[in-house]
Coordinates of C-alpha atoms in Angstrom, one line a residue:
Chain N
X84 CA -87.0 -149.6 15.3
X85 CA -84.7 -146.3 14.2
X86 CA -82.4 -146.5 11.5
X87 CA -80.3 -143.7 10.8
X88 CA -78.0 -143.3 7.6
X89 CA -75.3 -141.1 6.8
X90 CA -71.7 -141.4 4.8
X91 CA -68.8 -142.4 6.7
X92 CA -66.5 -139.7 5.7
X93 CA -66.2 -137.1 3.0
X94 CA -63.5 -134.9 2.0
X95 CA -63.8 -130.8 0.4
X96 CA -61.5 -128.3 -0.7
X97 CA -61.3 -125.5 1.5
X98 CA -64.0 -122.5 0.2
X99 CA -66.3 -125.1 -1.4
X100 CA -69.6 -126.9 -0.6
X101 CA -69.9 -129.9 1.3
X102 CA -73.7 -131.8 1.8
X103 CA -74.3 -134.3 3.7
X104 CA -77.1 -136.9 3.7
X105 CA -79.0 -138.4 6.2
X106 CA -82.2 -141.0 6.1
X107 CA -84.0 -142.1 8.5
X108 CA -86.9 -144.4 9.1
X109 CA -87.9 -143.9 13.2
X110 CA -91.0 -144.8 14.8
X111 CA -92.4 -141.4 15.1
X112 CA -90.7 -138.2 14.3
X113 CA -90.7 -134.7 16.7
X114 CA -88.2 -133.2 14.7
X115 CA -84.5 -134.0 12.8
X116 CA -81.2 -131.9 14.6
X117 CA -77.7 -131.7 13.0
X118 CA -74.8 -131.6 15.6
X119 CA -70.6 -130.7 15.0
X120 CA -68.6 -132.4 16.8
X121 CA -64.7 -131.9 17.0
X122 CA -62.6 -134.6 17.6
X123 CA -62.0 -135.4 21.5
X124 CA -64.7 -132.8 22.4
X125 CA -68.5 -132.6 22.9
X126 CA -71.1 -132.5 20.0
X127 CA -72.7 -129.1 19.7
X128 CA -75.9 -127.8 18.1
X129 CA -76.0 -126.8 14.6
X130 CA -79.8 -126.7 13.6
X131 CA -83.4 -128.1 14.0
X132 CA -86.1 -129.1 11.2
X133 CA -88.8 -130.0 12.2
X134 CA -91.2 -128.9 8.9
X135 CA -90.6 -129.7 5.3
X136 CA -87.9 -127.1 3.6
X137 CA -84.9 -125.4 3.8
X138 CA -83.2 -123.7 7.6
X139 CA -80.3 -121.3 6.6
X140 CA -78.4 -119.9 9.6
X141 CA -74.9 -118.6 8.1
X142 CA -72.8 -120.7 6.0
X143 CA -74.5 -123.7 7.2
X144 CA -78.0 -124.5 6.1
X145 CA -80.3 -128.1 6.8
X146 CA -82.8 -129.2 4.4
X147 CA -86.0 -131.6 5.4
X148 CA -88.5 -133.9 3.5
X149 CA -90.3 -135.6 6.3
X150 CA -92.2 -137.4 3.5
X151 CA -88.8 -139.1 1.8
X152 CA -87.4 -139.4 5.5
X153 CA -84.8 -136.9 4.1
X154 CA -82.2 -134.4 5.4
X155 CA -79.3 -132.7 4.3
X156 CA -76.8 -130.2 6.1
X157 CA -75.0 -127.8 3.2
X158 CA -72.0 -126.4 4.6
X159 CA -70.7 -123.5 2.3
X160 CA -67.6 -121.5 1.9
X161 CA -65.9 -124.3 4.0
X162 CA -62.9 -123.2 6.3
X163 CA -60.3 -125.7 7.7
X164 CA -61.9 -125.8 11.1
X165 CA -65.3 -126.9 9.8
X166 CA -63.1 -130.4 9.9
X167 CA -65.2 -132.4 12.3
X168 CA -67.9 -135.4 12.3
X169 CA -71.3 -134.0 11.5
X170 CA -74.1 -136.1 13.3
X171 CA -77.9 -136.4 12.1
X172 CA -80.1 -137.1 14.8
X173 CA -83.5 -138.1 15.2
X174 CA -86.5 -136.8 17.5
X175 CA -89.3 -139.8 18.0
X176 CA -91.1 -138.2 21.0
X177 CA -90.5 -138.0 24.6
X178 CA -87.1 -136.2 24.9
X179 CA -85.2 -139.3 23.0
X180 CA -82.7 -138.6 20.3
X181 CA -81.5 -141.2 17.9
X182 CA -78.2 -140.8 16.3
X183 CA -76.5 -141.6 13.5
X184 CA -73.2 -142.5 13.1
X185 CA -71.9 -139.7 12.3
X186 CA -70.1 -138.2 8.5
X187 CA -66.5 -137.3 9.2
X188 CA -65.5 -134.0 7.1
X189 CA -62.1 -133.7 6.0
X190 CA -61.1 -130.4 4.7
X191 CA -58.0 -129.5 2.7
X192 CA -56.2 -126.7 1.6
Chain G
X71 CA -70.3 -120.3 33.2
X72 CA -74.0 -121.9 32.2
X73 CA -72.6 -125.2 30.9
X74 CA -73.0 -129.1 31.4
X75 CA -70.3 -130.2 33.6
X76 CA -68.9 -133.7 34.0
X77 CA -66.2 -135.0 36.1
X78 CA -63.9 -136.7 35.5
X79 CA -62.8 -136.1 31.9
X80 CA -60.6 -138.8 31.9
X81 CA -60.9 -142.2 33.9
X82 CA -58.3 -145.1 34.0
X83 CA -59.4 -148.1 36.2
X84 CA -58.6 -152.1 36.1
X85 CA -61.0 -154.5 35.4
X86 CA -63.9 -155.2 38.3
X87 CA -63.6 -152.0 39.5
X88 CA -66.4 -149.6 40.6
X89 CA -66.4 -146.2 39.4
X90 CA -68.7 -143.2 39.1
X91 CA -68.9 -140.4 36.9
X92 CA -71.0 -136.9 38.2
X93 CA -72.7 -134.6 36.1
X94 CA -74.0 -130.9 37.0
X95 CA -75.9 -128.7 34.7
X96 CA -76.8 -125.2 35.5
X97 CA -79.3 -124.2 32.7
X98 CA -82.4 -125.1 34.7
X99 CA -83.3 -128.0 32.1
X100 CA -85.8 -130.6 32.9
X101 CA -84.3 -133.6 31.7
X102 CA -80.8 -135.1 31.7
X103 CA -79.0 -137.8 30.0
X104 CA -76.3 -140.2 29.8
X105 CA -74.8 -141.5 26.4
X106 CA -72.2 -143.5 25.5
X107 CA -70.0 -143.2 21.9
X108 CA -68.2 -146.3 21.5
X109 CA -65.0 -146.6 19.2
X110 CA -66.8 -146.0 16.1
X111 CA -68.3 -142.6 17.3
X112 CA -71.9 -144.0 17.8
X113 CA -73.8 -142.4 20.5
X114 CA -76.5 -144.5 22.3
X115 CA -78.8 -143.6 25.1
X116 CA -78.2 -144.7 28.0
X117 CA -81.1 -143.2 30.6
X118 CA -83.1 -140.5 30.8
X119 CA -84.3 -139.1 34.0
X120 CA -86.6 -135.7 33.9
X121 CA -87.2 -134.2 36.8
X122 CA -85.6 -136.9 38.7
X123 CA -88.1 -139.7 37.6
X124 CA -86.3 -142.3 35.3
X125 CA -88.2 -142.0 31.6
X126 CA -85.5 -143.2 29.4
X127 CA -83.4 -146.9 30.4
X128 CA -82.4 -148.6 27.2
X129 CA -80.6 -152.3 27.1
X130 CA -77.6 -151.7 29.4
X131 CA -76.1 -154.4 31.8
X132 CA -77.5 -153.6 35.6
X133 CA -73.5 -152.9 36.2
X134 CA -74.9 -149.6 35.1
X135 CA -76.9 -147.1 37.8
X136 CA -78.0 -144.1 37.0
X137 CA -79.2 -142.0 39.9
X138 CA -80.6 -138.2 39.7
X139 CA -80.7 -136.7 43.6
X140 CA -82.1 -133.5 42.6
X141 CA -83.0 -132.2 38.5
X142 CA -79.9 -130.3 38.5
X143 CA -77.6 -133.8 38.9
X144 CA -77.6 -137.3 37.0
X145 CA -74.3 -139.4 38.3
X146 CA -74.0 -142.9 36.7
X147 CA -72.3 -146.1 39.0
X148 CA -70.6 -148.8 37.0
X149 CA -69.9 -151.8 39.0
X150 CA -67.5 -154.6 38.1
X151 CA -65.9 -152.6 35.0
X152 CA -65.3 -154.7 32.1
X153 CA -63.0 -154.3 28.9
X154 CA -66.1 -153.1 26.9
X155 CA -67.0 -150.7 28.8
X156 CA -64.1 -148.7 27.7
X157 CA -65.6 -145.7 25.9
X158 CA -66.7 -142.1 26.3
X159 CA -69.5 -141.1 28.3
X160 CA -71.6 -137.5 27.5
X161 CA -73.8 -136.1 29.8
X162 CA -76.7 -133.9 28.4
X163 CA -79.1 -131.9 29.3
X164 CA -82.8 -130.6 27.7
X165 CA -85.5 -128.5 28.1
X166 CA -89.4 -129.7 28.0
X167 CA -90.0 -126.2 26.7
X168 CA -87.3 -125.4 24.1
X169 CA -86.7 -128.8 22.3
X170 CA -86.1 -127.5 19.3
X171 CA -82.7 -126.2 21.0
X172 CA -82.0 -129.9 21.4
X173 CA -79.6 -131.2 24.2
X174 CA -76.8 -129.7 25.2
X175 CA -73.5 -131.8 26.1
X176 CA -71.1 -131.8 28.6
X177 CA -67.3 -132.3 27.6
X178 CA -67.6 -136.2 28.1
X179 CA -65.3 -138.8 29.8
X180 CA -63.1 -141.3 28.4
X181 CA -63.3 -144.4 30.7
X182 CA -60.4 -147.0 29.6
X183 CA -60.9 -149.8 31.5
X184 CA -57.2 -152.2 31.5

């Protein structure tokens, strides 16, 4: 089966660091994405790992351990409209992605 | 515009209805999906056709029909609408050849079902 785990919700201050967590135990692995999505709106394409180590692209950088069934997505320098759920999906092969539930991410001023 | 579009966004129907939601995608991707994220923000697969061919049909009622008349269109049929179906439903597309760009969505549509 595919299990994937992330926090519910977290909260930041606006200009610090946020990461977020994500396990997963899938039957077979093609790769681990991290989508945004905005409340009422579409999920949209943050990053892909699909070796061991660290992706930076901007502010926002993902982090795998395929071995520990391990991600993480750092989001730094974080600005009120990074508000939004973060979801951790999985890639098991054959075009199918397995989502999690999703970490809402609150961000005051 | 290259997008995923879906129409409606927004879909209001009684119980025991039949409705059908259309999705287009202009980005020459292979594959296409329909999801649905219930009221705690999961998103589940519900079919996967690529190229037309059905690849991808998880555990939904037969209310449910998927049907892909060409690669560039997946519509989905619900028949006799129920209470639980009330949710929202994302199209998505993919490409065979650039998965690590992962899927991209269309703007969704909330079906409440009354």
């Amino acid at each position: 089966g595919q299990n994937i785990d992330q926090p519910t919700e977290m909260t930041a201050t606006e200009g610090a660091i946020v990461q977020i967590n994500c396990t997963y135990q899938t039957s077979g692995f093609n790769g681990l994405f991290w989508y945004q999505q905005h409340a009422g709106e579409a999920p949209t394409f943050l990053s892909y790992n699909v070796l061991d180590g660290l992706e930076e692209k901007g502010r926002f950088s993902s982090f795998l351990s395929r071995s520990k069934g391990y991600s993480y997505l750092l989001l730094k320098e974080l600005q009120m409209k990074d508000s939004a759920s973060y979801l951790c999906a999985v890639s098991s092969g054959g075009n199918k992605l397995t989502f999690g539930g999703g970490t809402r991410v609150l961000v005051k001023p | 515009d290259t997008a995923v579009s879906q129409t409606p966004k927004y879909l209001v129907t009684q119980m025991g209805n039949d409705k059908s939601i259309k999705c287009e995608q202009n980005l020459g991707h292979d594959t296409m999906y329909w999801y649905k994220q219930d009221s705690k923000k999961f998103l589940k697969i519900m079919f996967s056709y690529n190229n037309k061919e059905l690849i991808i049909n998880e555990t939904v009622p037969n209310r449910f029909s998927p049907k892909s008349p060409d690669k560039a269109h997946l519509n989905l049929h619900i028949n006799s609408l129920e209470l639980g179906d009330s949710a929202v439903y994302f199209c998505a597309s993919s490409s065979n050849r650039r998965q690590n760009y992962g899927y991209t969505f269309g703007s969704g549509t909330r079906l409440t079902v009354v």
